[in-house]
mmCIF file with all atom_site columns, C-alpha atoms in Angstrom:
data_model
loop_
_atom_site.group_PDB
_atom_site.id
_atom_site.type_symbol
_atom_site.label_atom_id
_atom_site.label_alt_id
_atom_site.label_comp_id
_atom_site.label_asym_id
_atom_site.label_entity_id
_atom_site.label_seq_id
_atom_site.pdbx_PDB_ins_code
_atom_site.Cartn_x
_atom_site.Cartn_y
_atom_site.Cartn_z
_atom_site.occupancy
_atom_site.B_iso_or_equiv
_atom_site.pdbx_formal_charge
_atom_site.auth_seq_id
_atom_site.auth_comp_id
_atom_site.auth_asym_id
_atom_site.auth_atom_id
_atom_site.pdbx_PDB_model_num
ATOM 1   C CA . PHE A 1 1   ? 114.124 108.036 115.859 1.00 0.00 ? 89  PHE A CA 1
ATOM 2   C CA . ASP A 1 2   ? 113.148 106.402 119.110 1.00 0.00 ? 90  ASP A CA 1
ATOM 3   C CA . ALA A 1 3   ? 109.674 106.101 120.631 1.00 0.00 ? 91  ALA A CA 1
ATOM 4   C CA . SER A 1 4   ? 108.247 104.126 123.507 1.00 0.00 ? 92  SER A CA 1
ATOM 5   C CA . VAL A 1 5   ? 105.134 104.006 125.655 1.00 0.00 ? 93  VAL A CA 1
ATOM 6   C CA . LYS A 1 6   ? 105.661 103.083 129.286 1.00 0.00 ? 94  LYS A CA 1
ATOM 7   C CA . THR A 1 7   ? 103.528 102.426 132.348 1.00 0.00 ? 95  THR A CA 1
ATOM 8   C CA . ASN A 1 8   ? 105.095 101.420 135.658 1.00 0.00 ? 96  ASN A CA 1
ATOM 9   C CA . GLY A 1 9   ? 108.389 100.952 133.851 1.00 0.00 ? 97  GLY A CA 1
ATOM 10  C CA . ALA A 1 10  ? 107.013 98.350  131.430 1.00 0.00 ? 98  ALA A CA 1
ATOM 11  C CA . ALA A 1 11  ? 106.562 98.988  127.729 1.00 0.00 ? 99  ALA A CA 1
ATOM 12  C CA . ILE A 1 12  ? 103.000 98.377  126.520 1.00 0.00 ? 100 ILE A CA 1
ATOM 13  C CA . GLY A 1 13  ? 100.976 98.320  123.372 1.00 0.00 ? 101 GLY A CA 1
ATOM 14  C CA . ASP A 1 14  ? 101.656 98.044  119.691 1.00 0.00 ? 102 ASP A CA 1
ATOM 15  C CA . VAL A 1 15  ? 102.815 100.946 117.563 1.00 0.00 ? 103 VAL A CA 1
ATOM 16  C CA . ALA A 1 16  ? 102.288 101.198 113.814 1.00 0.00 ? 104 ALA A CA 1
ATOM 17  C CA . ALA A 1 17  ? 103.639 104.017 111.695 1.00 0.00 ? 105 ALA A CA 1
ATOM 18  C CA . ALA A 1 18  ? 103.160 104.676 107.999 1.00 0.00 ? 106 ALA A CA 1
ATOM 19  C CA . ILE A 1 19  ? 104.013 107.379 105.543 1.00 0.00 ? 107 ILE A CA 1
ATOM 20  C CA . VAL A 1 20  ? 102.714 107.791 102.010 1.00 0.00 ? 108 VAL A CA 1
ATOM 21  C CA . VAL A 1 21  ? 104.008 110.269 99.465  1.00 0.00 ? 109 VAL A CA 1
ATOM 22  C CA . GLY A 1 22  ? 102.219 110.764 96.164  1.00 0.00 ? 110 GLY A CA 1
ATOM 23  C CA . MET A 1 23  ? 102.159 112.996 93.138  1.00 0.00 ? 111 MET A CA 1
ATOM 24  C CA . ASP A 1 24  ? 100.749 112.817 89.580  1.00 0.00 ? 112 ASP A CA 1
ATOM 25  C CA . GLY A 1 25  ? 99.240  109.365 90.091  1.00 0.00 ? 113 GLY A CA 1
ATOM 26  C CA . VAL A 1 26  ? 102.346 107.804 91.677  1.00 0.00 ? 114 VAL A CA 1
ATOM 27  C CA . ALA A 1 27  ? 102.314 106.879 95.364  1.00 0.00 ? 115 ALA A CA 1
ATOM 28  C CA . VAL A 1 28  ? 105.012 105.325 97.549  1.00 0.00 ? 116 VAL A CA 1
ATOM 29  C CA . GLY A 1 29  ? 104.313 104.139 101.067 1.00 0.00 ? 117 GLY A CA 1
ATOM 30  C CA . VAL A 1 30  ? 106.326 102.568 103.871 1.00 0.00 ? 118 VAL A CA 1
ATOM 31  C CA . LYS A 1 31  ? 104.908 100.971 107.018 1.00 0.00 ? 119 LYS A CA 1
ATOM 32  C CA . GLY A 1 32  ? 106.504 99.681  110.202 1.00 0.00 ? 120 GLY A CA 1
ATOM 33  C CA . GLU A 1 33  ? 104.959 97.857  113.154 1.00 0.00 ? 121 GLU A CA 1
ATOM 34  C CA . PHE A 1 34  ? 106.435 97.529  116.638 1.00 0.00 ? 122 PHE A CA 1
ATOM 35  C CA . ASP A 1 35  ? 105.332 95.226  119.481 1.00 0.00 ? 123 ASP A CA 1
ATOM 36  C CA . GLY A 1 36  ? 105.845 97.230  122.654 1.00 0.00 ? 124 GLY A CA 1
ATOM 37  C CA . ALA A 1 37  ? 105.383 94.261  124.983 1.00 0.00 ? 125 ALA A CA 1
ATOM 38  C CA . ALA A 1 38  ? 108.086 92.229  123.233 1.00 0.00 ? 126 ALA A CA 1
ATOM 39  C CA . SER A 1 39  ? 110.165 95.312  122.348 1.00 0.00 ? 127 SER A CA 1
ATOM 40  C CA . GLU A 1 40  ? 110.610 94.163  118.770 1.00 0.00 ? 128 GLU A CA 1
ATOM 41  C CA . LEU A 1 41  ? 109.867 95.268  115.253 1.00 0.00 ? 129 LEU A CA 1
ATOM 42  C CA . THR A 1 42  ? 107.127 92.978  113.910 1.00 0.00 ? 130 THR A CA 1
ATOM 43  C CA . ASN A 1 43  ? 106.778 94.103  110.287 1.00 0.00 ? 131 ASN A CA 1
ATOM 44  C CA . VAL A 1 44  ? 108.220 96.372  107.642 1.00 0.00 ? 132 VAL A CA 1
ATOM 45  C CA . ALA A 1 45  ? 106.354 96.846  104.351 1.00 0.00 ? 133 ALA A CA 1
ATOM 46  C CA . MET A 1 46  ? 106.484 99.016  101.243 1.00 0.00 ? 134 MET A CA 1
ATOM 47  C CA . LYS A 1 47  ? 104.006 99.729  98.454  1.00 0.00 ? 135 LYS A CA 1
ATOM 48  C CA . ILE A 1 48  ? 104.487 101.541 95.154  1.00 0.00 ? 136 ILE A CA 1
ATOM 49  C CA . GLY A 1 49  ? 101.511 102.300 92.946  1.00 0.00 ? 137 GLY A CA 1
ATOM 50  C CA . TYR A 1 50  ? 100.373 104.179 89.906  1.00 0.00 ? 138 TYR A CA 1
ATOM 51  C CA . THR A 1 51  ? 96.780  105.210 89.230  1.00 0.00 ? 139 THR A CA 1
ATOM 52  C CA . ALA A 1 52  ? 95.290  106.672 86.065  1.00 0.00 ? 140 ALA A CA 1
ATOM 53  C CA . ALA A 1 53  ? 91.689  107.297 85.027  1.00 0.00 ? 141 ALA A CA 1
ATOM 54  C CA . ASP A 1 54  ? 91.162  103.771 83.676  1.00 0.00 ? 142 ASP A CA 1
ATOM 55  C CA . PHE A 1 55  ? 93.784  101.566 85.397  1.00 0.00 ? 143 PHE A CA 1
ATOM 56  C CA . ALA A 1 56  ? 95.910  101.083 88.503  1.00 0.00 ? 144 ALA A CA 1
ATOM 57  C CA . ALA A 1 57  ? 99.062  99.054  89.149  1.00 0.00 ? 145 ALA A CA 1
ATOM 58  C CA . THR A 1 58  ? 100.640 98.247  92.505  1.00 0.00 ? 146 THR A CA 1
ATOM 59  C CA . VAL A 1 59  ? 103.799 96.482  93.706  1.00 0.00 ? 147 VAL A CA 1
ATOM 60  C CA . THR A 1 60  ? 103.910 95.451  97.372  1.00 0.00 ? 148 THR A CA 1
ATOM 61  C CA . ALA A 1 61  ? 106.675 94.062  99.591  1.00 0.00 ? 149 ALA A CA 1
ATOM 62  C CA . ASP A 1 62  ? 105.549 92.899  103.045 1.00 0.00 ? 150 ASP A CA 1
ATOM 63  C CA . LYS A 1 63  ? 106.777 90.926  106.075 1.00 0.00 ? 151 LYS A CA 1
ATOM 64  C CA . TYR A 1 64  ? 110.311 92.337  106.063 1.00 0.00 ? 152 TYR A CA 1
ATOM 65  C CA . PHE A 1 65  ? 110.354 92.216  102.245 1.00 0.00 ? 153 PHE A CA 1
ATOM 66  C CA . THR A 1 66  ? 109.823 88.427  102.142 1.00 0.00 ? 154 THR A CA 1
ATOM 67  C CA . GLU A 1 67  ? 106.308 88.523  100.629 1.00 0.00 ? 155 GLU A CA 1
ATOM 68  C CA . PHE A 1 68  ? 105.663 90.199  97.289  1.00 0.00 ? 156 PHE A CA 1
ATOM 69  C CA . SER A 1 69  ? 102.688 90.982  95.080  1.00 0.00 ? 157 SER A CA 1
ATOM 70  C CA . LEU A 1 70  ? 101.976 92.702  91.790  1.00 0.00 ? 158 LEU A CA 1
ATOM 71  C CA . SER A 1 71  ? 98.420  93.900  91.060  1.00 0.00 ? 159 SER A CA 1
ATOM 72  C CA . TYR A 1 72  ? 96.797  95.426  88.001  1.00 0.00 ? 160 TYR A CA 1
ATOM 73  C CA . PHE A 1 73  ? 93.236  96.707  87.591  1.00 0.00 ? 161 PHE A CA 1
ATOM 74  C CA . GLN A 1 74  ? 91.751  97.867  84.300  1.00 0.00 ? 162 GLN A CA 1
ATOM 75  C CA . LYS A 1 75  ? 88.454  99.624  83.626  1.00 0.00 ? 163 LYS A CA 1
ATOM 76  C CA . ILE A 1 76  ? 86.902  97.709  80.718  1.00 0.00 ? 164 ILE A CA 1
ATOM 77  C CA . SER A 1 77  ? 83.794  99.852  80.370  1.00 0.00 ? 165 SER A CA 1
ATOM 78  C CA . GLY A 1 78  ? 81.761  102.261 82.442  1.00 0.00 ? 166 GLY A CA 1
ATOM 79  C CA . SER A 1 79  ? 80.218  99.362  84.325  1.00 0.00 ? 167 SER A CA 1
ATOM 80  C CA . CYS A 1 80  ? 82.943  96.676  84.362  1.00 0.00 ? 168 CYS A CA 1
ATOM 81  C CA . LYS A 1 81  ? 86.464  96.370  85.782  1.00 0.00 ? 169 LYS A CA 1
ATOM 82  C CA . LEU A 1 82  ? 88.946  93.506  85.463  1.00 0.00 ? 170 LEU A CA 1
ATOM 83  C CA . GLY A 1 83  ? 91.853  92.854  87.820  1.00 0.00 ? 171 GLY A CA 1
ATOM 84  C CA . GLY A 1 84  ? 94.625  90.443  88.572  1.00 0.00 ? 172 GLY A CA 1
ATOM 85  C CA . GLU A 1 85  ? 97.309  89.778  91.142  1.00 0.00 ? 173 GLU A CA 1
ATOM 86  C CA . ILE A 1 86  ? 100.408 87.616  91.373  1.00 0.00 ? 174 ILE A CA 1
ATOM 87  C CA . ALA A 1 87  ? 101.456 87.091  94.990  1.00 0.00 ? 175 ALA A CA 1
ATOM 88  C CA . LEU A 1 88  ? 104.280 85.131  96.607  1.00 0.00 ? 176 LEU A CA 1
ATOM 89  C CA . LYS A 1 89  ? 103.518 84.848  100.302 1.00 0.00 ? 177 LYS A CA 1
ATOM 90  C CA . GLY A 1 90  ? 105.012 83.029  103.245 1.00 0.00 ? 178 GLY A CA 1
ATOM 91  C CA . ASP A 1 91  ? 106.901 79.854  102.465 1.00 0.00 ? 179 ASP A CA 1
ATOM 92  C CA . ALA A 1 92  ? 104.858 79.138  99.310  1.00 0.00 ? 180 ALA A CA 1
ATOM 93  C CA . LYS A 1 93  ? 106.850 77.464  96.548  1.00 0.00 ? 181 LYS A CA 1
ATOM 94  C CA . PHE A 1 94  ? 104.668 78.959  93.826  1.00 0.00 ? 182 PHE A CA 1
ATOM 95  C CA . PRO A 1 95  ? 102.957 82.328  93.515  1.00 0.00 ? 183 PRO A CA 1
ATOM 96  C CA . THR A 1 96  ? 99.191  82.582  93.776  1.00 0.00 ? 184 THR A CA 1
ATOM 97  C CA . ILE A 1 97  ? 97.557  84.072  90.696  1.00 0.00 ? 185 ILE A CA 1
ATOM 98  C CA . THR A 1 98  ? 94.164  85.727  91.163  1.00 0.00 ? 186 THR A CA 1
ATOM 99  C CA . VAL A 1 99  ? 91.876  87.223  88.529  1.00 0.00 ? 187 VAL A CA 1
ATOM 100 C CA . GLY A 1 100 ? 88.537  88.875  89.093  1.00 0.00 ? 188 GLY A CA 1
ATOM 101 C CA . THR A 1 101 ? 85.915  91.218  87.789  1.00 0.00 ? 189 THR A CA 1
ATOM 102 C CA . VAL A 1 102 ? 83.451  93.742  89.198  1.00 0.00 ? 190 VAL A CA 1
ATOM 103 C CA . CYS A 1 103 ? 80.445  94.574  87.039  1.00 0.00 ? 191 CYS A CA 1
ATOM 104 C CA . SER A 1 104 ? 77.424  96.755  87.632  1.00 0.00 ? 192 SER A CA 1
ATOM 105 C CA . ALA A 1 105 ? 74.412  95.359  85.829  1.00 0.00 ? 193 ALA A CA 1
ATOM 106 C CA . SER A 1 106 ? 72.424  98.443  86.826  1.00 0.00 ? 194 SER A CA 1
ATOM 107 C CA . ASP A 1 107 ? 72.527  101.295 89.315  1.00 0.00 ? 195 ASP A CA 1
ATOM 108 C CA . THR A 1 108 ? 71.192  98.887  91.939  1.00 0.00 ? 196 THR A CA 1
ATOM 109 C CA . LEU A 1 109 ? 73.095  95.615  91.267  1.00 0.00 ? 197 LEU A CA 1
ATOM 110 C CA . THR A 1 110 ? 76.857  95.016  91.455  1.00 0.00 ? 198 THR A CA 1
ATOM 111 C CA . THR A 1 111 ? 78.472  91.569  91.114  1.00 0.00 ? 199 THR A CA 1
ATOM 112 C CA . ARG A 1 112 ? 82.016  90.414  91.854  1.00 0.00 ? 200 ARG A CA 1
ATOM 113 C CA . VAL A 1 113 ? 83.641  87.172  90.723  1.00 0.00 ? 201 VAL A CA 1
ATOM 114 C CA . ARG A 1 114 ? 87.158  86.040  91.615  1.00 0.00 ? 202 ARG A CA 1
ATOM 115 C CA . VAL A 1 115 ? 89.169  82.860  91.030  1.00 0.00 ? 203 VAL A CA 1
ATOM 116 C CA . ASN A 1 116 ? 92.744  82.021  91.977  1.00 0.00 ? 204 ASN A CA 1
ATOM 117 C CA . SER A 1 117 ? 95.344  79.364  91.237  1.00 0.00 ? 205 SER A CA 1
ATOM 118 C CA . ASP A 1 118 ? 94.624  77.683  94.579  1.00 0.00 ? 206 ASP A CA 1
ATOM 119 C CA . ALA A 1 119 ? 91.250  76.832  92.975  1.00 0.00 ? 207 ALA A CA 1
ATOM 120 C CA . VAL A 1 120 ? 89.248  79.169  95.196  1.00 0.00 ? 208 VAL A CA 1
ATOM 121 C CA . VAL A 1 121 ? 86.210  80.663  93.461  1.00 0.00 ? 209 VAL A CA 1
ATOM 122 C CA . SER A 1 122 ? 84.364  83.588  95.052  1.00 0.00 ? 210 SER A CA 1
ATOM 123 C CA . TYR A 1 123 ? 81.140  85.345  94.111  1.00 0.00 ? 211 TYR A CA 1
ATOM 124 C CA . ALA A 1 124 ? 79.540  88.379  95.737  1.00 0.00 ? 212 ALA A CA 1
ATOM 125 C CA . ALA A 1 125 ? 76.584  90.571  94.854  1.00 0.00 ? 213 ALA A CA 1
ATOM 126 C CA . THR A 1 126 ? 75.171  93.775  96.286  1.00 0.00 ? 214 THR A CA 1
ATOM 127 C CA . HIS A 1 127 ? 71.615  94.791  95.519  1.00 0.00 ? 215 HIS A CA 1
ATOM 128 C CA . THR A 1 128 ? 70.634  98.280  96.638  1.00 0.00 ? 216 THR A CA 1
ATOM 129 C CA . ILE A 1 129 ? 66.921  98.342  97.429  1.00 0.00 ? 217 ILE A CA 1
ATOM 130 C CA . ASP A 1 130 ? 66.937  102.050 98.365  1.00 0.00 ? 218 ASP A CA 1
ATOM 131 C CA . SER A 1 131 ? 69.397  104.475 99.975  1.00 0.00 ? 219 SER A CA 1
ATOM 132 C CA . ASN A 1 132 ? 68.935  102.831 103.405 1.00 0.00 ? 220 ASN A CA 1
ATOM 133 C CA . ILE A 1 133 ? 68.617  99.151  102.459 1.00 0.00 ? 221 ILE A CA 1
ATOM 134 C CA . LYS A 1 134 ? 71.233  96.945  100.773 1.00 0.00 ? 222 LYS A CA 1
ATOM 135 C CA . PHE A 1 135 ? 71.202  93.183  100.323 1.00 0.00 ? 223 PHE A CA 1
ATOM 136 C CA . ASN A 1 136 ? 74.635  91.513  100.185 1.00 0.00 ? 224 ASN A CA 1
ATOM 137 C CA . TYR A 1 137 ? 75.288  87.934  99.181  1.00 0.00 ? 225 TYR A CA 1
ATOM 138 C CA . ALA A 1 138 ? 78.692  86.235  99.088  1.00 0.00 ? 226 ALA A CA 1
ATOM 139 C CA . THR A 1 139 ? 79.945  82.694  98.692  1.00 0.00 ? 227 THR A CA 1
ATOM 140 C CA . LYS A 1 140 ? 83.348  81.084  98.391  1.00 0.00 ? 228 LYS A CA 1
ATOM 141 C CA . VAL A 1 141 ? 84.139  77.576  97.178  1.00 0.00 ? 229 VAL A CA 1
ATOM 142 C CA . GLU A 1 142 ? 87.545  76.096  97.987  1.00 0.00 ? 230 GLU A CA 1
ATOM 143 C CA . THR A 1 143 ? 88.323  73.200  95.664  1.00 0.00 ? 231 THR A CA 1
ATOM 144 C CA . THR A 1 144 ? 91.397  71.022  95.380  1.00 0.00 ? 232 THR A CA 1
ATOM 145 C CA . LYS A 1 145 ? 94.618  72.989  95.109  1.00 0.00 ? 233 LYS A CA 1
ATOM 146 C CA . ILE A 1 146 ? 96.106  72.927  91.635  1.00 0.00 ? 234 ILE A CA 1
ATOM 147 C CA . ASN A 1 147 ? 99.675  73.993  92.524  1.00 0.00 ? 235 ASN A CA 1
#
């Protein structure tokens, strides 16, 4: 397969292509990115996932299969979900572990809390006043790294 975009004999633009195939809760996707100006492939990634009514799991390989992550999300109740991810990215010596929760206190208030092994704590809330008005609040605190 060969594709290019040319103007006045010079290649331009970036091209990204992806394909996802899924069936019975299982999905597999592959993505490629090409820099037309530099005439080089800039990324290749793959994701495999499984989704059921009350949980989802995903394995991802990115940046030419040099960065990896494993994610899992579980529905705890009708109003609360818990999730986690282990990710090894870039030249990190240790993986980053992230855990978080999303809970709906009511039909109008949803809160999200997340903490990771780099000691980053995040909090977000969405309060729906009516169908046209939402109030969002988010904060993130980066503390000393614990790796």
